[in-house]
Amino acid sequence: TMSRSSFLSSISFSGGAHIDFAYDSSTTTSTFKGDQYRQSHSSTPQEYLNTIRLKSITVYKEGNPNSVASVSFSHARNTNGGKTNYLQSITVEGTGTYSFNYIGWNESTKPYPYHATFAVDHWGYYNGKNGPFYPLSYVNISTQQESIIGDSRNPDNTYSRLGMIEKITYPTGGYTTFEYE
């Protein structure tokens, strides 16, 4: 069976003011396909057939058919590793464009993880190590202490930061960079 999600299309206020929301509906034939994921029983990546992304928000004033404010969103797709879509920029009408850069974006040395990957550390952050769904463990019968064995759940900073925001560039040309410890 196919399920359909609901999306907010507009908010109306008494007197006629309203806010409209528009979406891009990406399918497997579009430029920005759905995000990829790996199922536990398959080594071949799967792709979500439909992905809905917010395209724009437009505000209309009471009694005025012309918009008073509009914001549009642009998305980009990582092409290295798991194909994942990210917010590339936000354009505010009358102000300009805010652009976003992410750590490891399309770096060939650090492939992005697939959605639902098992390559995560103890806290769920990607660690680049393909391990089992449940970590292997050992129970010491005499002390009743359980230990996780192997390194498949150990953190790895090289991979855990992938996809985190690295830089925001403002319409003025100025920017902010982020450094994580």
mmCIF file of C-alpha atoms in Angstrom:
data_model
loop_
_atom_site.group_PDB
_atom_site.id
_atom_site.type_symbol
_atom_site.label_atom_id
_atom_site.label_comp_id
_atom_site.label_asym_id
_atom_site.label_seq_id
_atom_site.Cartn_x
_atom_site.Cartn_y
_atom_site.Cartn_z
ATOM 1 C CA THR A 1 0.000 0.000 0.000
ATOM 2 C CA MET A 2 1.136 3.518 -0.652
ATOM 3 C CA SER A 3 0.912 6.145 2.049
ATOM 4 C CA ARG A 4 0.727 9.848 1.382
ATOM 5 C CA SER A 5 2.055 12.497 3.742
ATOM 6 C CA SER A 6 0.321 15.774 4.425
ATOM 7 C CA PHE A 7 2.031 19.104 3.909
ATOM 8 C CA LEU A 8 1.016 22.568 5.001
ATOM 9 C CA SER A 9 -0.183 24.486 1.942
ATOM 10 C CA SER A 10 -1.304 27.770 3.509
ATOM 11 C CA ILE A 11 -2.180 29.635 6.676
ATOM 12 C CA SER A 12 -5.127 32.023 6.438
ATOM 13 C CA PHE A 13 -5.938 34.810 8.875
ATOM 14 C CA SER A 14 -9.276 36.543 9.416
ATOM 15 C CA GLY A 15 -9.429 39.551 7.114
ATOM 16 C CA GLY A 16 -7.724 37.884 4.148
ATOM 17 C CA ALA A 17 -4.000 37.868 4.954
ATOM 18 C CA HIS A 18 -2.367 34.506 4.251
ATOM 19 C CA ILE A 19 0.917 32.640 3.923
ATOM 20 C CA ASP A 20 1.394 30.144 1.064
ATOM 21 C CA PHE A 21 3.848 27.238 1.024
ATOM 22 C CA ALA A 22 5.075 25.696 -2.249
ATOM 23 C CA TYR A 23 6.951 22.411 -2.620
ATOM 24 C CA ASP A 24 9.158 20.712 -5.179
ATOM 25 C CA SER A 25 8.090 17.149 -5.722
ATOM 26 C CA SER A 26 11.158 15.235 -6.848
ATOM 27 C CA THR A 27 10.783 11.843 -8.441
ATOM 28 C CA THR A 28 13.293 9.371 -9.800
ATOM 29 C CA THR A 29 13.231 11.113 -13.189
ATOM 30 C CA SER A 30 14.052 14.580 -11.850
ATOM 31 C CA THR A 31 17.431 16.216 -11.340
ATOM 32 C CA PHE A 32 17.239 15.944 -7.561
ATOM 33 C CA LYS A 33 16.164 12.400 -6.911
ATOM 34 C CA GLY A 34 15.096 11.106 -3.529
ATOM 35 C CA ASP A 35 17.745 10.431 -0.920
ATOM 36 C CA GLN A 36 19.432 7.032 -1.044
ATOM 37 C CA TYR A 37 19.385 4.450 1.703
ATOM 38 C CA ARG A 38 20.619 0.919 2.235
ATOM 39 C CA GLN A 39 18.419 -1.844 3.521
ATOM 40 C CA SER A 40 20.052 -4.305 5.884
ATOM 41 C CA HIS A 41 19.448 -7.265 3.562
ATOM 42 C CA SER A 42 20.690 -5.559 0.385
ATOM 43 C CA SER A 43 24.109 -4.310 -0.678
ATOM 44 C CA THR A 44 22.580 -2.208 -3.464
ATOM 45 C CA PRO A 45 21.480 1.308 -2.496
ATOM 46 C CA GLN A 46 17.768 2.026 -2.797
ATOM 47 C CA GLU A 47 16.278 5.398 -3.561
ATOM 48 C CA TYR A 48 13.181 6.986 -2.114
ATOM 49 C CA LEU A 49 10.801 7.295 -5.047
ATOM 50 C CA ASN A 50 9.407 10.686 -4.087
ATOM 51 C CA THR A 51 10.952 13.417 -2.026
ATOM 52 C CA ILE A 52 9.082 16.593 -1.163
ATOM 53 C CA ARG A 53 11.118 19.724 -0.374
ATOM 54 C CA LEU A 54 9.965 23.185 0.622
ATOM 55 C CA LYS A 55 10.433 25.449 -2.415
ATOM 56 C CA SER A 56 9.074 28.784 -1.187
ATOM 57 C CA ILE A 57 7.057 30.680 1.409
ATOM 58 C CA THR A 58 5.067 33.729 0.314
ATOM 59 C CA VAL A 59 3.252 36.186 2.587
ATOM 60 C CA TYR A 60 0.222 38.187 1.426
ATOM 61 C CA LYS A 61 -1.171 41.198 3.288
ATOM 62 C CA GLU A 62 -4.865 41.557 4.004
ATOM 63 C CA GLY A 63 -6.691 42.825 0.903
ATOM 64 C CA ASN A 64 -3.511 42.897 -1.231
ATOM 65 C CA PRO A 65 -3.164 40.265 -4.006
ATOM 66 C CA ASN A 66 0.574 41.037 -4.348
ATOM 67 C CA SER A 67 3.048 39.367 -2.028
ATOM 68 C CA VAL A 68 4.660 41.435 0.707
ATOM 69 C CA ALA A 69 7.433 38.939 1.446
ATOM 70 C CA SER A 70 8.793 35.865 -0.262
ATOM 71 C CA VAL A 71 11.510 33.357 0.566
ATOM 72 C CA SER A 72 12.709 30.613 -1.786
ATOM 73 C CA PHE A 73 14.804 27.543 -0.997
ATOM 74 C CA SER A 74 17.346 25.789 -3.231
ATOM 75 C CA HIS A 75 18.607 22.250 -2.657
ATOM 76 C CA ALA A 76 21.697 20.411 -3.897
ATOM 77 C CA ARG A 77 22.565 16.717 -4.007
ATOM 78 C CA ASN A 78 25.792 15.228 -2.746
ATOM 79 C CA THR A 79 27.195 12.914 -5.422
ATOM 80 C CA ASN A 80 29.811 11.067 -3.371
ATOM 81 C CA GLY A 81 28.694 8.069 -1.325
ATOM 82 C CA GLY A 82 25.064 7.989 -0.249
ATOM 83 C CA LYS A 83 23.218 10.476 -2.436
ATOM 84 C CA THR A 84 21.816 12.971 0.062
ATOM 85 C CA ASN A 85 19.998 16.252 -0.536
ATOM 86 C CA TYR A 86 20.878 19.381 1.419
ATOM 87 C CA LEU A 87 19.683 22.957 1.646
ATOM 88 C CA GLN A 88 22.028 24.907 -0.633
ATOM 89 C CA SER A 89 20.640 28.426 -0.282
ATOM 90 C CA ILE A 90 17.788 30.615 0.899
ATOM 91 C CA THR A 91 16.846 33.690 -1.121
ATOM 92 C CA VAL A 92 14.880 36.418 0.659
ATOM 93 C CA GLU A 93 13.090 38.752 -1.747
ATOM 94 C CA GLY A 94 14.569 42.246 -1.462
ATOM 95 C CA THR A 95 17.482 41.089 0.700
ATOM 96 C CA GLY A 96 19.487 38.512 -1.238
ATOM 97 C CA THR A 97 20.783 34.969 -0.969
ATOM 98 C CA TYR A 98 22.189 33.080 2.011
ATOM 99 C CA SER A 99 24.369 30.124 0.908
ATOM 100 C CA PHE A 100 25.389 27.103 2.962
ATOM 101 C CA ASN A 101 28.477 24.872 2.799
ATOM 102 C CA TYR A 102 28.776 21.544 4.615
ATOM 103 C CA ILE A 103 31.763 19.612 5.936
ATOM 104 C CA GLY A 104 32.872 16.954 3.474
ATOM 105 C CA TRP A 105 30.481 18.047 0.736
ATOM 106 C CA ASN A 106 31.398 15.932 -2.313
ATOM 107 C CA GLU A 107 34.875 15.093 -0.954
ATOM 108 C CA SER A 108 36.077 11.938 -2.687
ATOM 109 C CA THR A 109 38.083 10.793 0.364
ATOM 110 C CA LYS A 110 35.074 10.753 2.708
ATOM 111 C CA PRO A 111 31.959 9.269 1.140
ATOM 112 C CA TYR A 112 28.671 10.340 2.706
ATOM 113 C CA PRO A 113 26.705 7.692 4.569
ATOM 114 C CA TYR A 114 23.468 6.279 3.266
ATOM 115 C CA HIS A 115 20.301 6.926 5.230
ATOM 116 C CA ALA A 116 19.688 4.140 7.773
ATOM 117 C CA THR A 117 23.352 3.127 7.781
ATOM 118 C CA PHE A 118 24.583 0.801 10.512
ATOM 119 C CA ALA A 119 28.001 2.503 10.451
ATOM 120 C CA VAL A 120 27.351 4.533 13.593
ATOM 121 C CA ASP A 121 29.071 4.952 16.935
ATOM 122 C CA HIS A 122 27.566 4.374 20.386
ATOM 123 C CA TRP A 123 25.635 7.671 20.130
ATOM 124 C CA GLY A 124 24.338 7.271 16.570
ATOM 125 C CA TYR A 125 26.876 9.468 14.742
ATOM 126 C CA TYR A 126 28.324 8.148 11.482
ATOM 127 C CA ASN A 127 31.762 6.595 12.040
ATOM 128 C CA GLY A 128 32.579 5.096 8.634
ATOM 129 C CA LYS A 129 32.795 1.544 10.030
ATOM 130 C CA ASN A 130 30.315 -0.916 8.623
ATOM 131 C CA GLY A 131 29.152 -2.913 11.577
ATOM 132 C CA PRO A 132 26.132 -5.010 12.442
ATOM 133 C CA PHE A 133 22.799 -3.486 13.450
ATOM 134 C CA TYR A 134 23.359 -4.570 17.038
ATOM 135 C CA PRO A 135 26.945 -4.226 18.288
ATOM 136 C CA LEU A 136 28.687 -7.446 19.248
ATOM 137 C CA SER A 137 28.992 -7.860 22.983
ATOM 138 C CA TYR A 138 30.536 -10.138 25.547
ATOM 139 C CA VAL A 139 29.119 -10.864 29.018
ATOM 140 C CA ASN A 140 31.507 -11.870 31.815
ATOM 141 C CA ILE A 141 29.476 -14.510 33.661
ATOM 142 C CA SER A 142 31.277 -14.085 36.997
ATOM 143 C CA THR A 143 30.943 -10.264 37.168
ATOM 144 C CA GLN A 144 27.781 -9.934 35.043
ATOM 145 C CA GLN A 145 29.437 -7.053 33.162
ATOM 146 C CA GLU A 146 28.740 -6.599 29.487
ATOM 147 C CA SER A 147 31.393 -5.247 27.117
ATOM 148 C CA ILE A 148 31.037 -4.214 23.500
ATOM 149 C CA ILE A 149 33.695 -5.964 21.473
ATOM 150 C CA GLY A 150 35.257 -4.865 18.218
ATOM 151 C CA ASP A 151 35.654 -1.294 16.996
ATOM 152 C CA SER A 152 32.478 -1.033 14.916
ATOM 153 C CA ARG A 153 30.884 1.330 17.477
ATOM 154 C CA ASN A 154 33.917 3.470 18.321
ATOM 155 C CA PRO A 155 33.592 7.166 17.398
ATOM 156 C CA ASP A 156 35.634 8.547 14.504
ATOM 157 C CA ASN A 157 35.832 12.338 14.199
ATOM 158 C CA THR A 158 36.863 12.045 10.551
ATOM 159 C CA TYR A 159 33.388 10.843 9.651
ATOM 160 C CA SER A 160 31.087 12.064 12.443
ATOM 161 C CA ARG A 161 31.322 15.682 11.261
ATOM 162 C CA LEU A 162 30.276 14.919 7.670
ATOM 163 C CA GLY A 163 27.275 16.973 6.650
ATOM 164 C CA MET A 164 27.523 19.490 9.494
ATOM 165 C CA ILE A 165 27.253 23.119 8.445
ATOM 166 C CA GLU A 166 30.685 24.634 7.795
ATOM 167 C CA LYS A 167 29.974 28.079 6.347
ATOM 168 C CA ILE A 168 27.106 30.510 5.796
ATOM 169 C CA THR A 169 27.632 33.221 3.185
ATOM 170 C CA TYR A 170 25.364 36.272 3.537
ATOM 171 C CA PRO A 171 23.878 38.457 0.774
ATOM 172 C CA THR A 172 26.481 41.126 1.615
ATOM 173 C CA GLY A 173 29.338 38.748 0.734
ATOM 174 C CA GLY A 174 30.312 38.358 4.374
ATOM 175 C CA TYR A 175 30.306 34.915 5.924
ATOM 176 C CA THR A 176 30.471 32.942 9.129
ATOM 177 C CA THR A 177 32.494 29.744 9.471
ATOM 178 C CA PHE A 178 31.976 27.101 12.120
ATOM 179 C CA GLU A 179 34.712 25.073 13.807
ATOM 180 C CA TYR A 180 33.758 21.978 15.776
ATOM 181 C CA GLU A 181 35.833 20.351 18.492
#
